[in-house]
PDB file of C-alpha atoms in Angstrom:
ATOM      1  CA  MET L  11     -20.786  16.258 -11.920  1.00 47.00           C
ATOM      2  CA  ILE L  12     -19.404  18.524  -9.261  1.00 50.00           C
ATOM      3  CA  ASN L  13     -20.913  21.949  -8.841  1.00 54.00           C
ATOM      4  CA  ASP L  14     -17.807  24.123  -8.630  1.00 63.00           C
ATOM      5  CA  SER L  15     -19.394  26.596  -6.200  1.00 67.00           C
ATOM      6  CA  ASP L  16     -20.373  23.773  -3.804  1.00 66.00           C
ATOM      7  CA  TYR L  17     -16.830  22.441  -3.762  1.00 65.00           C
ATOM      8  CA  LEU L  18     -15.352  25.929  -3.346  1.00 64.00           C
ATOM      9  CA  ILE L  19     -17.661  26.525  -0.367  1.00 67.00           C
ATOM     10  CA  PHE L  20     -16.482  23.209   1.108  1.00 68.00           C
ATOM     11  CA  VAL L  21     -12.806  24.167   0.615  1.00 66.00           C
ATOM     12  CA  ASP L  22     -13.400  27.676   1.990  1.00 66.00           C
ATOM     13  CA  SER L  23     -15.011  26.239   5.115  1.00 67.00           C
ATOM     14  CA  TYR L  24     -11.884  24.132   5.608  1.00 64.00           C
ATOM     15  CA  ASN L  25      -9.521  27.062   4.975  1.00 63.00           C
ATOM     16  CA  ASN L  26     -11.491  29.440   7.219  1.00 63.00           C
ATOM     17  CA  GLY L  27     -11.387  27.038  10.152  1.00 64.00           C
ATOM     18  CA  PHE L  28      -8.487  26.390  12.494  1.00 56.00           C
ATOM     19  CA  ASN L  29      -6.797  24.621   9.581  1.00 57.00           C
ATOM     20  CA  ALA L  30      -6.031  27.763   7.577  1.00 50.00           C
ATOM     21  CA  GLY L  31      -2.514  27.759   6.234  1.00 53.00           C
ATOM     22  CA  THR L  32      -1.786  24.147   7.174  1.00 58.00           C
ATOM     23  CA  GLU L  33      -2.245  21.581   4.444  1.00 67.00           C
ATOM     24  CA  VAL L  34      -4.902  20.636   1.942  1.00 68.00           C
ATOM     25  CA  TRP L  35      -7.963  18.970   3.483  1.00 68.00           C
ATOM     26  CA  TRP L  36      -7.289  15.503   2.070  1.00 68.00           C
ATOM     27  CA  GLU L  37      -3.879  15.364   3.785  1.00 69.00           C
ATOM     28  CA  ASN L  38      -5.101  16.474   7.221  1.00 70.00           C
ATOM     29  CA  ASN L  39      -5.907  13.216   9.034  1.00 69.00           C
ATOM     30  CA  ILE L  40      -6.962  14.980  12.245  1.00 66.00           C
ATOM     31  CA  TRP L  41      -9.547  17.056  10.374  1.00 66.00           C
ATOM     32  CA  LEU L  42     -10.666  14.068   8.287  1.00 68.00           C
ATOM     33  CA  ASN L  43     -11.179  11.931  11.398  1.00 66.00           C
ATOM     34  CA  ASN L  44     -13.886  14.321  12.641  1.00 63.00           C
ATOM     35  CA  SER L  45     -17.049  12.769  11.190  1.00 58.00           C
ATOM     36  CA  ASN L  46     -18.633  16.213  11.020  1.00 59.00           C
ATOM     37  CA  ASN L  47     -16.058  17.141   8.382  1.00 62.00           C
ATOM     38  CA  PHE L  48     -15.744  14.172   6.036  1.00 63.00           C
ATOM     39  CA  ASN L  49     -17.138  10.658   5.832  1.00 60.00           C
ATOM     40  CA  LEU L  50     -17.707   8.106   3.078  1.00 62.00           C
ATOM     41  CA  ASP L  51     -19.300   5.276   5.039  1.00 56.00           C
ATOM     42  CA  ILE L  52     -22.767   4.634   3.646  1.00 50.00           C
ATOM     43  CA  GLU L  53     -23.544   2.093   6.392  1.00 54.00           C
ATOM     44  CA  ASN L  54     -22.580   4.451   9.195  1.00 54.00           C
ATOM     45  CA  GLY L  55     -23.197   8.025   8.099  1.00 51.00           C
ATOM     46  CA  THR L  56     -21.698   9.389  11.297  1.00 53.00           C
ATOM     47  CA  GLY L  57     -18.633   7.149  11.377  1.00 57.00           C
ATOM     48  CA  PRO L  58     -15.269   8.899  11.364  1.00 62.00           C
ATOM     49  CA  TYR L  59     -12.709   8.875   8.584  1.00 72.00           C
ATOM     50  CA  ASP L  60     -10.614   6.692  10.877  1.00 70.00           C
ATOM     51  CA  GLU L  61     -13.117   3.856  10.314  1.00 75.00           C
ATOM     52  CA  LEU L  62     -12.407   3.798   6.570  1.00 81.00           C
ATOM     53  CA  THR L  63     -10.256   0.995   5.239  1.00 83.00           C
ATOM     54  CA  SER L  64      -6.651   1.830   4.402  1.00 85.00           C
ATOM     55  CA  ALA L  65      -7.540   1.378   0.721  1.00 89.00           C
ATOM     56  CA  GLU L  66     -10.363   3.940   1.051  1.00 88.00           C
ATOM     57  CA  LYS L  67      -8.041   6.388   2.811  1.00 85.00           C
ATOM     58  CA  ALA L  68      -5.492   6.032   0.006  1.00 87.00           C
ATOM     59  CA  LEU L  69      -8.195   6.737  -2.573  1.00 90.00           C
ATOM     60  CA  VAL L  70      -9.394   9.828  -0.662  1.00 86.00           C
ATOM     61  CA  LYS L  71      -5.860  11.185  -0.898  1.00 84.00           C
ATOM     62  CA  GLU L  72      -5.488  10.270  -4.591  1.00 85.00           C
ATOM     63  CA  PHE L  73      -8.989  11.383  -5.639  1.00 87.00           C
ATOM     64  CA  PRO L  74     -10.003  14.131  -3.167  1.00 85.00           C
ATOM     65  CA  VAL L  75     -12.513  15.882  -5.430  1.00 84.00           C
ATOM     66  CA  GLN L  76     -14.138  12.608  -6.395  1.00 88.00           C
ATOM     67  CA  ALA L  77     -14.240  11.482  -2.740  1.00 88.00           C
ATOM     68  CA  TRP L  78     -16.067  14.691  -1.876  1.00 87.00           C
ATOM     69  CA  GLU L  79     -18.530  14.054  -4.721  1.00 89.00           C
ATOM     70  CA  ILE L  80     -19.167  10.516  -3.447  1.00 90.00           C
ATOM     71  CA  LYS L  81     -19.723  11.868   0.065  1.00 86.00           C
ATOM     72  CA  GLN L  82     -22.480  14.136  -1.272  1.00 89.00           C
ATOM     73  CA  ASN L  83     -24.483  11.087  -2.425  1.00 91.00           C
ATOM     74  CA  ILE L  84     -24.752   9.319   0.939  1.00 88.00           C
ATOM     75  CA  ASP L  85     -27.806  11.202   2.223  1.00 89.00           C
ATOM     76  CA  PRO L  86     -29.732  11.051  -1.089  1.00 94.00           C
ATOM     77  CA  ALA L  87     -29.188   7.264  -1.220  1.00 92.00           C
ATOM     78  CA  PHE L  88     -30.579   6.817   2.301  1.00 90.00           C
ATOM     79  CA  ALA L  89     -33.493   9.155   1.568  1.00 92.00           C
ATOM     80  CA  MET L  90     -34.511   7.370  -1.635  1.00 94.00           C
ATOM     81  CA  ALA L  91     -34.302   3.953   0.047  1.00 90.00           C
ATOM     82  CA  GLN L  92     -36.570   5.241   2.820  1.00 89.00           C
ATOM     83  CA  ILE L  93     -39.041   6.639   0.270  1.00 92.00           C
ATOM     84  CA  LYS L  94     -39.119   3.375  -1.694  1.00 89.00           C
ATOM     85  CA  PHE L  95     -39.175   0.892   1.198  1.00 86.00           C
ATOM     86  CA  GLY L  96     -40.010   2.723   4.424  1.00 85.00           C
ATOM     87  CA  ASP L  97     -39.364   0.620   7.524  1.00 80.00           C
ATOM     88  CA  TYR L  98     -39.166  -2.678   5.688  1.00 70.00           C
ATOM     89  CA  PRO L  99     -39.166  -5.720   8.022  1.00 68.00           C
ATOM     90  CA  PRO L 100     -37.551  -7.987   9.063  1.00 64.00           C
ATOM     91  CA  ASN L 101     -34.125  -6.294   8.962  1.00 62.00           C
ATOM     92  CA  TYR L 102     -35.175  -2.688   8.359  1.00 67.00           C
ATOM     93  CA  GLY L 103     -32.459  -1.918   5.825  1.00 68.00           C
ATOM     94  CA  LEU L 104     -29.675  -4.247   6.920  1.00 71.00           C
ATOM     95  CA  ASN L 105     -28.860  -6.960   4.368  1.00 74.00           C
ATOM     96  CA  ASP L 106     -32.334  -6.834   2.831  1.00 81.00           C
ATOM     97  CA  LYS L 107     -34.010  -5.365  -0.277  1.00 85.00           C
ATOM     98  CA  LYS L 108     -33.819  -1.856   1.134  1.00 86.00           C
ATOM     99  CA  ASP L 109     -30.082  -2.240   1.751  1.00 86.00           C
ATOM    100  CA  ALA L 110     -29.504  -3.645  -1.748  1.00 88.00           C
ATOM    101  CA  PHE L 111     -31.497  -0.805  -3.298  1.00 91.00           C
ATOM    102  CA  ARG L 112     -29.588   1.823  -1.290  1.00 90.00           C
ATOM    103  CA  HIS L 113     -26.229   0.448  -2.439  1.00 89.00           C
ATOM    104  CA  ALA L 114     -27.343   0.209  -6.073  1.00 91.00           C
ATOM    105  CA  PHE L 115     -28.813   3.717  -6.013  1.00 94.00           C
ATOM    106  CA  PHE L 116     -25.682   5.081  -4.286  1.00 92.00           C
ATOM    107  CA  ASN L 117     -23.453   3.552  -6.974  1.00 89.00           C
ATOM    108  CA  ALA L 118     -25.707   4.883  -9.741  1.00 92.00           C
ATOM    109  CA  LEU L 119     -25.551   8.400  -8.271  1.00 93.00           C
ATOM    110  CA  ASN L 120     -21.785   8.135  -7.969  1.00 92.00           C
ATOM    111  CA  THR L 121     -21.373   6.947 -11.553  1.00 88.00           C
ATOM    112  CA  ARG L 122     -23.461   9.901 -12.715  1.00 89.00           C
ATOM    113  CA  ASP L 123     -21.869  12.558 -10.465  1.00 90.00           C
ATOM    114  CA  VAL L 124     -18.182  11.700 -10.073  1.00 89.00           C
ATOM    115  CA  THR L 125     -15.848  13.823 -12.192  1.00 82.00           C
ATOM    116  CA  PRO L 126     -13.458  11.811 -14.382  1.00 80.00           C
ATOM    117  CA  ARG L 127      -9.828  12.569 -13.568  1.00 70.00           C
ATOM    118  CA  GLY L 128      -7.875  14.179 -16.351  1.00 61.00           C
ATOM    119  CA  ILE L 129     -11.009  15.267 -18.182  1.00 55.00           C
ATOM    120  CA  SER L 130     -12.064  17.905 -15.671  1.00 51.00           C
ATOM    121  CA  PRO L 131     -11.011  21.335 -14.418  1.00 54.00           C
ATOM    122  CA  TYR L 132      -9.003  19.417 -11.774  1.00 55.00           C
ATOM    123  CA  PRO L 133      -6.234  17.735 -13.791  1.00 58.00           C
ATOM    124  CA  PRO L 134      -4.212  14.904 -12.253  1.00 57.00           C
ATOM    125  CA  PRO L 135      -0.613  15.458 -11.201  1.00 60.00           C
ATOM    126  CA  VAL L 136       1.951  15.009 -13.956  1.00 65.00           C
ATOM    127  CA  GLY L 137       2.404  11.348 -14.774  1.00 66.00           C
ATOM    128  CA  TRP L 138      -0.896  10.186 -13.253  1.00 66.00           C
ATOM    129  CA  PRO L 139      -3.219   8.463 -15.705  1.00 73.00           C
ATOM    130  CA  PRO L 140      -6.743   9.708 -16.392  1.00 78.00           C
ATOM    131  CA  TYR L 141      -9.668   7.657 -15.064  1.00 84.00           C
ATOM    132  CA  THR L 142     -13.317   7.516 -16.079  1.00 83.00           C
ATOM    133  CA  SER L 143     -16.080   8.124 -13.555  1.00 86.00           C
ATOM    134  CA  ALA L 144     -17.018   4.435 -13.576  1.00 87.00           C
ATOM    135  CA  GLN L 145     -13.413   3.389 -12.883  1.00 89.00           C
ATOM    136  CA  ILE L 146     -13.135   5.744  -9.913  1.00 90.00           C
ATOM    137  CA  VAL L 147     -16.482   4.633  -8.457  1.00 91.00           C
ATOM    138  CA  THR L 148     -15.469   0.978  -8.863  1.00 91.00           C
ATOM    139  CA  MET L 149     -12.160   1.613  -7.081  1.00 91.00           C
ATOM    140  CA  PHE L 150     -13.968   3.203  -4.116  1.00 90.00           C
ATOM    141  CA  ALA L 151     -16.558   0.390  -4.005  1.00 88.00           C
ATOM    142  CA  ASN L 152     -13.876  -2.313  -4.125  1.00 89.00           C
ATOM    143  CA  ALA L 153     -11.822  -0.528  -1.480  1.00 89.00           C
ATOM    144  CA  HIS L 154     -14.864  -0.374   0.802  1.00 82.00           C
ATOM    145  CA  GLU L 155     -15.454  -4.122   0.505  1.00 80.00           C
ATOM    146  CA  SER L 156     -11.774  -5.098   0.492  1.00 78.00           C
ATOM    147  CA  GLU L 157     -10.853  -5.281   4.147  1.00 70.00           C
ATOM    148  CA  VAL L 158     -11.820  -4.691   7.722  1.00 56.00           C
ATOM    149  CA  PRO L 159     -11.426  -0.998   8.653  1.00 49.00           C
ATOM    150  CA  VAL L 160      -8.118  -0.114  10.298  1.00 48.00           C
TER     151      VAL L 160
END
């Protein structure tokens, strides 16, 4: 689950930047579109927020803490796939065993690490239902596969 100090450092870095006093980070599309700030794309670790599908963008806004937690698992998934498979021919990690392993490992990390909503120190807004970690991870995975990025 989320390490509160890590998330607070992330939020402080947002608040101490040129964004201080504007809006919360998950509502600032200009800040989100800078790939140095936030990205969820496991296939393109440097791709901007703007390359996310509209469904993914909606989930980032509804589940900002969980989106941040998912983002933290991108690099470990790539690293473990590299350790397990190295430069595996013929596709070198694109639609091959390495790619399948990376996705499975990424989803396993997310299921382990994502904070359930409504059962955490970050309660949902009034009237929003609670979700388990697995439900949130599944929503993000389905959103990623649901459409061509807009």
